Tab-separated table of C-alpha atoms in Angstrom:
chain	number	residue	atom	x	y	z
A	853	UNK	CA	-35.673	-60.294	12.442
A	854	UNK	CA	-37.920	-57.392	11.429
A	855	UNK	CA	-36.698	-55.407	14.436
A	856	UNK	CA	-33.050	-55.881	13.461
A	857	UNK	CA	-33.796	-54.837	9.863
A	858	UNK	CA	-35.657	-51.739	11.108
A	859	UNK	CA	-32.814	-50.870	13.511
A	860	UNK	CA	-30.146	-51.185	10.805
A	861	UNK	CA	-32.210	-49.078	8.366
A	862	UNK	CA	-32.759	-46.374	10.992
A	863	UNK	CA	-29.039	-46.334	11.797
A	864	UNK	CA	-28.079	-45.940	8.127
A	865	UNK	CA	-30.531	-43.021	7.663
A	866	UNK	CA	-29.260	-41.407	10.850
A	867	UNK	CA	-25.612	-41.552	9.736
A	868	UNK	CA	-26.505	-40.293	6.266
A	869	UNK	CA	-28.452	-37.306	7.617
A	870	UNK	CA	-25.631	-36.406	10.018
A	871	UNK	CA	-23.036	-36.486	7.228
A	872	UNK	CA	-25.096	-34.122	5.071
A	873	UNK	CA	-25.556	-31.678	7.954
A	874	UNK	CA	-21.810	-31.551	8.596
A	875	UNK	CA	-21.014	-30.846	4.935
A	876	UNK	CA	-23.650	-28.107	4.767
A	877	UNK	CA	-22.319	-26.405	7.900
A	878	UNK	CA	-18.762	-26.595	6.549
A	879	UNK	CA	-19.827	-25.188	3.164
A	880	UNK	CA	-21.684	-22.285	4.811
A	881	UNK	CA	-18.668	-21.487	7.023
A	882	UNK	CA	-16.390	-21.548	3.974
A	883	UNK	CA	-18.726	-19.193	2.071
A	884	UNK	CA	-18.759	-16.723	4.993
A	885	UNK	CA	-14.957	-16.815	5.169
A	886	UNK	CA	-14.683	-16.237	1.420
A	887	UNK	CA	-17.065	-13.250	1.581
A	888	UNK	CA	-15.039	-11.663	4.347
A	889	UNK	CA	-11.900	-11.813	2.203
A	890	UNK	CA	-13.387	-10.868	-1.168
A	891	UNK	CA	-11.247	-8.592	-3.331
A	892	UNK	CA	-12.545	-5.026	-3.299
A	893	UNK	CA	-11.691	-1.356	-2.870
A	894	UNK	CA	-12.941	0.497	0.203
A	895	UNK	CA	-12.857	3.796	2.042
A	896	UNK	CA	-11.081	3.245	5.363
A	897	UNK	CA	-9.874	5.994	7.695
A	898	UNK	CA	-10.454	8.554	4.934
A	899	UNK	CA	-8.205	6.732	2.450
A	900	UNK	CA	-9.007	4.441	-0.435
A	901	UNK	CA	-7.689	0.961	0.273
A	902	UNK	CA	-7.586	-2.180	-1.838
A	903	UNK	CA	-8.170	-5.719	-0.535
A	904	UNK	CA	-6.453	-8.295	-2.731
A	905	UNK	CA	-6.004	-11.959	-1.788
A	906	UNK	CA	-6.804	-11.117	1.839
A	907	UNK	CA	-4.178	-8.363	2.062
A	908	UNK	CA	-5.055	-4.702	2.584
A	909	UNK	CA	-2.952	-2.069	0.816
A	910	UNK	CA	-3.215	1.547	-0.267
A	911	UNK	CA	-4.994	2.027	-3.581
A	912	UNK	CA	-2.220	3.371	-5.827
A	913	UNK	CA	-4.177	3.867	-9.077
A	914	UNK	CA	-7.731	4.154	-10.415
A	915	UNK	CA	-9.381	0.793	-11.025
A	916	UNK	CA	-11.997	-0.386	-13.528
A	917	UNK	CA	-14.270	-3.156	-12.240
A	918	UNK	CA	-15.556	-5.985	-14.438
A	919	UNK	CA	-18.915	-4.249	-15.044
A	920	UNK	CA	-17.267	-0.978	-16.164
A	921	UNK	CA	-17.511	0.877	-12.830
A	922	UNK	CA	-14.413	3.045	-12.298
A	923	UNK	CA	-13.194	3.674	-8.737
A	924	UNK	CA	-10.668	6.465	-8.331
A	925	UNK	CA	-7.999	7.064	-5.704
A	926	UNK	CA	-9.911	10.095	-4.370
A	927	UNK	CA	-12.956	7.900	-3.524
A	928	UNK	CA	-15.128	8.816	-6.504
A	929	UNK	CA	-16.825	5.888	-8.229
A	930	UNK	CA	-18.385	6.318	-11.663
A	931	UNK	CA	-20.954	3.617	-12.276
A	932	UNK	CA	-21.450	1.967	-15.633
A	933	UNK	CA	-24.734	3.898	-16.046
A	934	UNK	CA	-22.843	7.219	-15.761
A	935	UNK	CA	-23.785	8.222	-12.222
A	936	UNK	CA	-20.962	9.181	-9.875
A	937	UNK	CA	-20.783	8.845	-6.118
A	938	UNK	CA	-18.259	9.690	-3.457
A	939	UNK	CA	-17.468	6.737	-1.212
A	940	UNK	CA	-17.934	7.307	2.509
A	941	UNK	CA	-16.196	5.628	5.432
A	942	UNK	CA	-16.984	1.906	5.331
A	943	UNK	CA	-18.184	1.806	1.705
A	944	UNK	CA	-16.854	-1.014	-0.498
A	945	UNK	CA	-16.882	-1.669	-4.215
A	946	UNK	CA	-16.296	-5.300	-5.189
A	947	UNK	CA	-14.450	-6.251	-8.363
A	948	UNK	CA	-17.774	-7.030	-10.080
A	949	UNK	CA	-18.921	-3.410	-9.474
A	950	UNK	CA	-21.390	-4.162	-6.677
A	951	UNK	CA	-21.319	-1.834	-3.697
A	952	UNK	CA	-21.374	-2.872	-0.049
A	953	UNK	CA	-20.549	-1.773	3.503
A	954	UNK	CA	-17.772	-2.911	5.808
A	955	UNK	CA	-18.855	-4.588	9.020
A	956	UNK	CA	-18.011	-2.429	12.002
A	957	UNK	CA	-17.100	-3.662	15.466
A	958	UNK	CA	-18.830	-2.431	18.633
A	959	UNK	CA	-16.609	0.661	18.845
A	960	UNK	CA	-17.735	1.760	15.355
A	961	UNK	CA	-14.382	0.971	13.725
């Protein structure tokens, strides 16, 4: 009787642990997918582009990010602290004003 109780308890813990692992893996995959499609402006092929809802389009006007950073069509970004920078190929500015880099493939594109 003790062996059956032990076996059932071990089985329940095993199923519970497996279910949590699957949810965690799914959540992490979803977070990676969301990051890849985050709205931003970026310098690509020498032009300022805008990513919105997973769609890439030319940046047609200057944009002000939520923290006050202003990104202009010519690639200049004026930060909220007053400093300005020129975006280079692969640079991104997210809608919250944080800067990042695009991931490049093996050919450097």
